[in-house]
Coordinates of C-alpha atoms in Angstrom, one line a residue:
M4 CA 0.0 0.0 0.0
H5 CA 1.5 3.4 -1.1
L6 CA 0.6 6.1 1.4
R7 CA 1.2 9.8 0.8
T8 CA 1.4 12.1 3.8
A9 CA 0.8 15.4 2.1
V10 CA -1.6 16.7 -0.6
N11 CA -2.0 20.0 -2.5
L12 CA -4.2 22.4 -0.6
G13 CA -5.8 23.9 -3.7
N14 CA -6.7 20.4 -5.0
L15 CA -8.2 19.5 -1.6
L16 CA -10.3 22.7 -1.3
L17 CA -11.5 22.8 -4.9
S18 CA -12.8 19.2 -4.7
L19 CA -14.5 19.7 -1.3
S20 CA -16.0 23.0 -2.5
E21 CA -17.2 21.5 -5.7
I22 CA -19.2 18.7 -4.1
T23 CA -21.1 21.2 -1.9
D24 CA -22.4 22.8 -5.1
S25 CA -23.1 19.7 -7.2
T26 CA -26.8 20.3 -7.6
P27 CA -27.3 21.5 -11.3
A28 CA -29.1 24.7 -10.3
I29 CA -26.0 25.9 -8.4
A30 CA -23.2 23.9 -10.0
Q31 CA -19.8 25.3 -9.2
H32 CA -21.2 28.4 -7.6
Q33 CA -18.4 28.7 -5.1
L34 CA -15.7 27.9 -7.7
R35 CA -17.1 30.6 -10.0
T36 CA -17.3 33.0 -7.1
A37 CA -13.6 32.3 -6.3
F38 CA -12.6 32.9 -9.9
I39 CA -14.4 36.3 -10.0
A40 CA -12.9 37.3 -6.6
L41 CA -9.4 36.3 -7.7
E42 CA -9.7 38.4 -10.9
I43 CA -10.9 41.4 -8.9
S44 CA -8.0 40.9 -6.4
K45 CA -5.4 40.9 -9.2
V46 CA -6.6 44.2 -10.6
A47 CA -6.8 45.7 -7.2
G48 CA -3.2 44.7 -6.4
V49 CA -4.1 42.6 -3.4
D50 CA -1.0 41.0 -1.6
R51 CA -0.5 37.3 -1.6
S52 CA -1.7 36.6 2.0
L53 CA -5.0 38.4 1.5
T54 CA -5.4 36.9 -1.9
E55 CA -5.1 33.4 -0.3
D56 CA -7.7 34.4 2.3
I57 CA -10.1 35.7 -0.4
F58 CA -9.6 32.5 -2.4
A59 CA -10.3 30.1 0.5
A60 CA -13.2 32.2 1.8
S61 CA -14.8 32.3 -1.7
L62 CA -14.5 28.5 -2.0
L63 CA -16.1 28.0 1.4
H64 CA -18.4 31.0 1.7
D65 CA -21.6 29.0 1.5
I66 CA -20.7 26.0 3.7
G67 CA -23.1 27.3 6.3
A68 CA -26.0 26.7 3.9
L69 CA -26.3 23.1 4.8
T70 CA -29.1 21.8 2.7
V71 CA -29.7 21.6 -1.0
E72 CA -33.0 23.4 -0.5
E73 CA -31.3 26.3 1.4
K74 CA -28.5 26.7 -1.2
I75 CA -31.0 26.9 -4.1
A76 CA -33.1 29.4 -2.2
L77 CA -30.1 31.6 -1.5
H78 CA -28.9 31.4 -5.1
Q79 CA -32.3 32.2 -6.7
S80 CA -33.8 34.8 -4.4
E81 CA -32.8 38.1 -2.7
D82 CA -35.6 37.8 -0.2
V83 CA -34.0 34.9 1.7
D84 CA -32.4 35.8 5.1
S85 CA -28.7 35.4 4.4
N86 CA -27.5 35.8 8.0
P87 CA -28.0 32.2 9.3
H88 CA -25.8 30.6 6.7
C89 CA -23.1 33.3 7.2
I90 CA -23.1 32.7 11.0
R91 CA -23.1 29.0 10.6
G92 CA -20.2 29.1 8.2
S93 CA -18.2 31.4 10.5
L94 CA -18.8 29.0 13.4
L95 CA -17.6 26.0 11.4
L96 CA -14.5 27.7 10.1
G97 CA -13.7 29.2 13.5
K98 CA -13.2 25.6 14.8
T99 CA -10.5 24.9 12.2
S100 CA -7.0 26.4 12.6
W101 CA -6.5 26.4 8.9
F102 CA -9.5 28.6 8.3
S103 CA -10.1 30.6 11.5
S104 CA -8.6 33.7 9.9
I105 CA -11.3 33.6 7.1
A106 CA -14.2 33.0 9.5
P107 CA -15.0 36.8 9.8
I108 CA -14.8 37.2 6.1
V109 CA -17.4 34.5 5.6
R110 CA -19.5 35.9 8.4
F111 CA -19.9 39.3 6.7
H112 CA -19.8 38.3 3.0
H113 CA -23.4 39.4 2.6
T114 CA -23.0 42.8 4.4
P115 CA -23.4 45.7 2.0
W116 CA -21.0 48.6 2.0
N117 CA -23.5 51.1 3.4
E118 CA -23.8 49.0 6.6
W119 CA -20.1 48.9 7.4
H120 CA -18.6 51.1 10.0
Q121 CA -15.0 50.3 9.2
P122 CA -12.8 51.5 6.4
I123 CA -12.3 49.6 3.2
T124 CA -8.6 49.5 4.1
S125 CA -9.4 46.9 6.7
P126 CA -8.4 43.5 5.1
M127 CA -11.4 41.8 6.5
V128 CA -13.8 44.5 5.2
F129 CA -12.1 44.5 1.8
A130 CA -12.2 40.7 1.4
S131 CA -15.8 40.6 2.5
Q132 CA -16.8 43.2 0.0
V133 CA -14.9 41.4 -2.8
I134 CA -16.8 38.2 -2.1
Y135 CA -20.1 40.1 -1.7
L136 CA -19.7 41.3 -5.3
A137 CA -18.3 38.1 -6.7
D138 CA -21.2 36.1 -5.2
F139 CA -23.7 38.7 -6.5
V140 CA -22.3 38.5 -10.0
E141 CA -22.3 34.7 -10.1
R142 CA -25.9 34.5 -8.9
L143 CA -26.9 36.9 -11.7
I144 CA -25.7 34.5 -14.4
D145 CA -28.4 32.6 -16.2
R146 CA -27.0 29.1 -16.7
N147 CA -29.4 28.5 -19.6
Q148 CA -28.2 31.5 -21.6
Y149 CA -24.9 31.9 -23.4
I150 CA -22.6 34.0 -21.2
L151 CA -21.8 36.7 -23.8
Y152 CA -25.5 37.3 -24.4
Q153 CA -25.9 38.5 -20.8
H154 CA -22.6 39.9 -19.6
Q155 CA -23.3 43.5 -20.5
S156 CA -26.6 43.5 -18.5
I157 CA -24.6 42.1 -15.5
I158 CA -22.0 44.9 -15.8
D159 CA -24.7 47.5 -15.9
Q160 CA -26.3 46.1 -12.7
V161 CA -22.9 46.1 -11.0
S162 CA -22.2 49.7 -12.0
A163 CA -25.4 50.8 -10.2
M164 CA -24.1 49.3 -6.9
R165 CA -21.2 51.8 -6.6
N166 CA -20.8 53.0 -3.0
I167 CA -24.2 51.6 -2.0
S168 CA -23.8 47.8 -1.8
V169 CA -20.1 47.7 -2.8
H170 CA -17.2 50.1 -2.4
Q171 CA -16.2 52.1 -5.4
E172 CA -12.7 50.6 -5.5
I173 CA -14.0 47.1 -5.8
I174 CA -16.6 48.1 -8.4
D175 CA -13.9 49.7 -10.5
A176 CA -11.7 46.6 -10.3
F177 CA -14.6 44.5 -11.5
L178 CA -15.4 46.8 -14.3
E179 CA -11.8 46.7 -15.5
V180 CA -11.6 42.9 -15.6
S181 CA -15.1 42.4 -17.0
R182 CA -14.3 44.4 -20.1
Y183 CA -12.6 41.4 -21.6
E184 CA -14.6 38.6 -23.2
E185 CA -11.9 36.2 -22.0
F186 CA -13.0 36.8 -18.3
W187 CA -16.6 35.8 -19.0
L188 CA -15.6 32.8 -21.2
D189 CA -13.1 31.6 -18.5
L190 CA -15.8 32.0 -15.9
D191 CA -18.3 29.9 -17.8
S192 CA -15.7 27.3 -19.0
S193 CA -15.8 23.6 -18.1
R194 CA -12.1 24.0 -17.5
L195 CA -12.6 26.3 -14.5
Y196 CA -11.5 23.7 -11.9
S197 CA -8.3 23.1 -13.7
S198 CA -7.7 26.8 -14.1
L199 CA -8.1 27.5 -10.4
F200 CA -6.0 24.4 -9.6
Y201 CA -3.0 25.3 -11.8
E202 CA -3.2 29.1 -11.5
G203 CA -4.7 29.7 -8.1
P204 CA -2.9 30.9 -5.0
Y205 CA -2.6 27.5 -3.4
R206 CA -1.0 25.7 -6.4
H207 CA 2.3 25.3 -4.6
I208 CA 1.1 24.8 -1.0
E209 CA 0.9 21.3 0.5
I210 CA -0.9 20.2 3.6
D211 CA 0.2 17.2 5.7
I212 CA -2.1 14.4 6.8
Q213 CA -2.9 16.0 10.1
G214 CA -4.1 19.1 8.3
V215 CA -6.2 16.9 6.0
S216 CA -7.6 15.3 9.1
E217 CA -8.6 18.7 10.6
I218 CA -10.3 19.8 7.4
A219 CA -12.1 16.5 7.1
K220 CA -13.6 17.1 10.6
L221 CA -14.9 20.5 9.3
F222 CA -16.7 18.7 6.5
R223 CA -17.8 16.0 8.9
D224 CA -19.8 18.7 10.7
I225 CA -21.1 20.1 7.4
I226 CA -22.3 16.6 6.4
D227 CA -23.9 15.7 9.8
F228 CA -25.4 19.1 10.7
K229 CA -27.5 19.3 7.5
S230 CA -30.1 17.1 9.3
S231 CA -31.0 16.4 12.9
F232 CA -31.6 12.8 11.7
T233 CA -27.8 12.3 11.3
A234 CA -26.4 15.1 13.5
T235 CA -23.6 12.9 15.0
H236 CA -23.6 9.9 12.6
T237 CA -20.3 10.7 10.8
A238 CA -18.5 11.5 14.1
G239 CA -19.5 8.0 15.3
V240 CA -18.5 6.2 12.1
A241 CA -15.0 7.9 12.1
A242 CA -14.4 7.1 15.7
C243 CA -15.6 3.4 15.3
A244 CA -13.5 2.9 12.2
A245 CA -10.3 4.4 13.7
K246 CA -10.7 2.3 16.9
M247 CA -11.3 -0.9 15.0
G248 CA -8.3 -0.1 12.7
A249 CA -6.1 0.3 15.8
F250 CA -7.3 -3.0 17.3
F251 CA -6.7 -4.7 13.9
G252 CA -3.1 -3.6 13.9
F253 CA -3.1 -0.6 11.5
T254 CA -0.2 1.8 11.8
P255 CA -0.9 5.3 13.3
L256 CA -0.8 6.8 9.8
E257 CA -3.4 4.2 8.6
V258 CA -5.6 4.8 11.6
T259 CA -5.6 8.5 10.8
M260 CA -6.5 7.7 7.2
L261 CA -9.3 5.5 8.3
E262 CA -10.6 8.3 10.5
I263 CA -10.4 10.8 7.6
A264 CA -12.3 8.2 5.4
G265 CA -14.9 7.9 8.1
N266 CA -15.3 11.7 8.4
L267 CA -15.8 12.0 4.6
H268 CA -17.7 8.7 3.9
D269 CA -21.0 10.5 3.4
I270 CA -19.8 13.6 1.7
G271 CA -21.8 12.5 -1.4
K272 CA -24.9 13.1 0.6
L273 CA -24.4 16.8 0.3
I274 CA -26.1 16.5 -3.1
I275 CA -29.2 14.8 -1.6
P276 CA -32.2 17.1 -0.7
N277 CA -33.3 16.9 2.9
A278 CA -36.8 16.2 1.7
I279 CA -35.5 12.8 0.8
L280 CA -33.0 12.3 3.7
E281 CA -35.7 13.1 6.2
K282 CA -38.7 11.5 4.5
P283 CA -40.7 9.7 7.2
G284 CA -42.2 7.0 4.9
K285 CA -40.8 4.6 2.4
L286 CA -38.7 6.1 -0.4
T287 CA -39.9 5.9 -4.0
E288 CA -37.8 4.0 -6.5
D289 CA -36.5 7.3 -7.9
E290 CA -35.6 8.6 -4.4
Y291 CA -33.8 5.5 -3.5
A292 CA -31.9 5.7 -6.8
L293 CA -30.7 9.2 -5.8
I294 CA -29.7 8.0 -2.4
K295 CA -27.6 5.2 -3.9
S296 CA -25.6 7.7 -5.9
H297 CA -24.1 9.3 -2.7
T298 CA -21.2 6.8 -2.4
Y299 CA -20.3 7.4 -6.1
Y300 CA -19.9 11.1 -5.4
T301 CA -18.0 10.4 -2.2
Y302 CA -15.5 8.3 -4.2
H303 CA -15.0 10.7 -7.0
T304 CA -14.8 13.8 -4.8
I305 CA -12.0 12.3 -2.7
H306 CA -10.3 10.3 -5.5
N307 CA -9.9 13.6 -7.4
I308 CA -7.5 14.8 -4.6
K309 CA -4.1 13.4 -5.5
G310 CA -2.7 11.4 -2.6
L311 CA -6.0 10.4 -1.1
E312 CA -6.8 7.5 -3.4
Q313 CA -6.7 4.9 -0.6
I314 CA -8.9 7.1 1.6
A315 CA -11.4 7.4 -1.3
H316 CA -11.6 3.6 -1.6
W317 CA -12.2 3.2 2.2
A318 CA -14.7 6.0 2.4
A319 CA -16.8 5.1 -0.6
M320 CA -17.2 1.3 -0.1
H321 CA -19.4 1.3 3.0
H322 CA -22.5 0.1 1.1
E323 CA -20.6 -2.5 -0.9
R324 CA -21.1 -6.2 0.1
L325 CA -18.8 -9.2 0.0
D326 CA -21.1 -11.0 -2.4
G327 CA -21.1 -8.1 -4.9
S328 CA -24.7 -7.1 -4.3
G329 CA -23.9 -3.7 -2.8
Y330 CA -23.7 -0.3 -4.5
P331 CA -22.7 1.7 -6.5
F332 CA -19.7 -0.4 -7.8
H333 CA -20.9 -3.9 -7.0
Y334 CA -17.4 -4.8 -5.7
N335 CA -17.0 -8.3 -4.2
S336 CA -14.7 -9.8 -1.6
S337 CA -11.7 -9.8 -3.9
Q338 CA -12.0 -6.0 -4.4
L339 CA -12.7 -5.0 -0.8
D340 CA -9.7 -4.6 1.4
I341 CA -9.6 -4.6 5.2
G342 CA -10.1 -0.8 5.5
A343 CA -13.2 -1.0 3.3
R344 CA -14.6 -3.9 5.3
I345 CA -14.0 -2.0 8.6
M346 CA -15.8 1.1 7.2
A347 CA -18.9 -1.0 6.2
V348 CA -19.2 -2.5 9.7
A349 CA -18.5 0.9 11.4
D350 CA -21.3 2.5 9.3
I351 CA -23.9 -0.2 10.1
F352 CA -22.9 -0.4 13.8
T353 CA -23.1 3.4 14.2
A354 CA -26.5 3.6 12.5
L355 CA -28.0 0.9 14.6
S356 CA -26.6 2.0 17.9
E357 CA -27.2 5.8 17.8
D358 CA -30.4 7.6 18.7
R359 CA -32.4 9.1 15.9
P360 CA -35.3 11.6 16.3
Y361 CA -37.7 8.8 15.4
R362 CA -36.2 5.9 17.5
K363 CA -33.7 5.0 20.2
G364 CA -30.5 3.2 19.5
M365 CA -30.5 -0.5 19.6
P366 CA -29.0 -2.5 22.6
Q367 CA -25.9 -4.6 22.1
N368 CA -27.6 -7.9 21.8
E369 CA -29.9 -6.7 18.9
I370 CA -26.9 -5.1 17.1
Y371 CA -25.0 -8.4 17.5
Q372 CA -27.9 -10.4 16.0
L373 CA -28.4 -8.0 13.0
L374 CA -24.7 -7.8 12.2
N375 CA -24.2 -11.6 12.3
S376 CA -27.3 -12.0 10.1
Q377 CA -25.4 -9.9 7.5
V378 CA -22.3 -12.0 8.0
R379 CA -24.3 -15.2 7.3
Q380 CA -25.6 -13.5 4.1
N381 CA -22.0 -12.8 3.1
Y382 CA -22.6 -9.0 3.1
I383 CA -20.0 -8.0 5.7
D384 CA -16.8 -9.6 7.1
G385 CA -17.3 -11.9 10.1
K386 CA -13.8 -11.2 11.4
I387 CA -14.4 -7.5 11.6
V388 CA -17.7 -8.1 13.4
A389 CA -16.0 -10.4 15.8
L390 CA -13.3 -7.7 16.4
L391 CA -16.0 -5.2 17.2
F392 CA -17.7 -7.4 19.8
D393 CA -14.3 -8.5 21.3
H394 CA -13.7 -4.8 22.1
Y395 CA -17.3 -3.7 22.3
D396 CA -17.2 -1.7 25.5
E397 CA -14.1 0.3 24.6
I398 CA -15.2 0.9 21.0
N399 CA -18.7 1.9 22.0
T400 CA -17.5 4.2 24.7
Y401 CA -15.1 5.9 22.3
V402 CA -17.9 6.3 19.7
R403 CA -20.3 7.8 22.3
E404 CA -17.7 10.3 23.5
N405 CA -17.0 11.5 20.0
Q406 CA -20.7 11.8 19.2
E407 CA -21.4 13.6 22.4
Q408 CA -18.7 16.3 21.6
A409 CA -20.3 16.8 18.2
R410 CA -23.8 16.8 19.7
Q411 CA -22.9 19.5 22.2
F412 CA -21.6 21.8 19.6
Y413 CA -24.6 21.1 17.4
E414 CA -27.2 21.6 20.1
R415 CA -25.7 24.5 22.0
R416 CA -24.2 26.7 19.3
F417 CA -25.4 25.6 15.9
K418 CA -28.9 24.2 15.7
T419 CA -31.0 27.2 16.6
I420 CA -29.1 29.9 14.6
N421 CA -31.8 32.1 13.2
F422 CA -30.8 35.6 14.4
C423 CA -29.0 38.5 12.8
H424 CA -25.8 40.3 13.7
T425 CA -24.7 43.6 12.2
A426 CA -21.3 44.6 11.1

């Protein structure tokens, strides 16, 4: 097994940002916003450090809009209250040392210029204003119309915002860059990811496996907090997989990789509307087909990050079965390594043992019976199930501790955000 201990930060952020906007109505919204913001920054002569902050904040500015429904509403309407997702995004980023410096930028990226009481020379104010305009421009674009049929109308609308919603300096920078058809064609290009990867400010910056682990925990919360049905599920799966990996004899690096895989295993669910995830009755055939796609998107999101290929395999195989009847790849026992088998058991165990709004978690004896039933059907690995129950108390305690930490943050600081702050 070849293991890399560092990945490119731009590659990581672009892929994680892209999956949060994979619904067709808002596809690549944050990537396109980042492109606009970078071009404004270049014309404005922004220094490297602030350019990096603007780039990262642009790629993550909507992470506080947790559901597909909320993202679409924000993208399509000016009447939606933007404060909750700004506050949630700031709270999530503030927990992560890599992004704590951009948390205030995300917090105020919907604050118009006429509500600021600080000068534009403040880096945080300037960055927030750049993203305010970049986000506004991107949302004006009609994805069903050729970009050069509409760009002049967008320019005219931006011109009218001078010193009202956006500071004159930033408007002028946008008007300068938007004169060129190249800007609009690049913005609308299918090559946008590659352009931002190879030409963006993070193209030469690498992040070690511990940094990847910290960012994976950020996305764990984004995945889990989109629904009270699964508010601590991912935290539990990651903890269970890591503990079982350690008991199995994985190296510390491999255990960290298993934990990362656990924290990202359901990232593909970011494309699933909550109306389906939280549906109280039986899913229709079409709804279940959409649910089954989530592991496909998990795989390709992570696999697109060079160096995380093994993590992609472990993360995405949790609904595969040893007999080949799982989904979406229908891999069989010859294609599912120990990490993938651990992840499958960790996912099932956590789902069965945790409380949900509609039921209490199952006791140990019922979990044992259900898991062993799946072993007999050749769905999951009996050795991994035996390992789980050989160390049940220690694994279960560790899982509960990690879920409780996530639950406390969710319940006390996150769940009820529906208020407004001013700049």
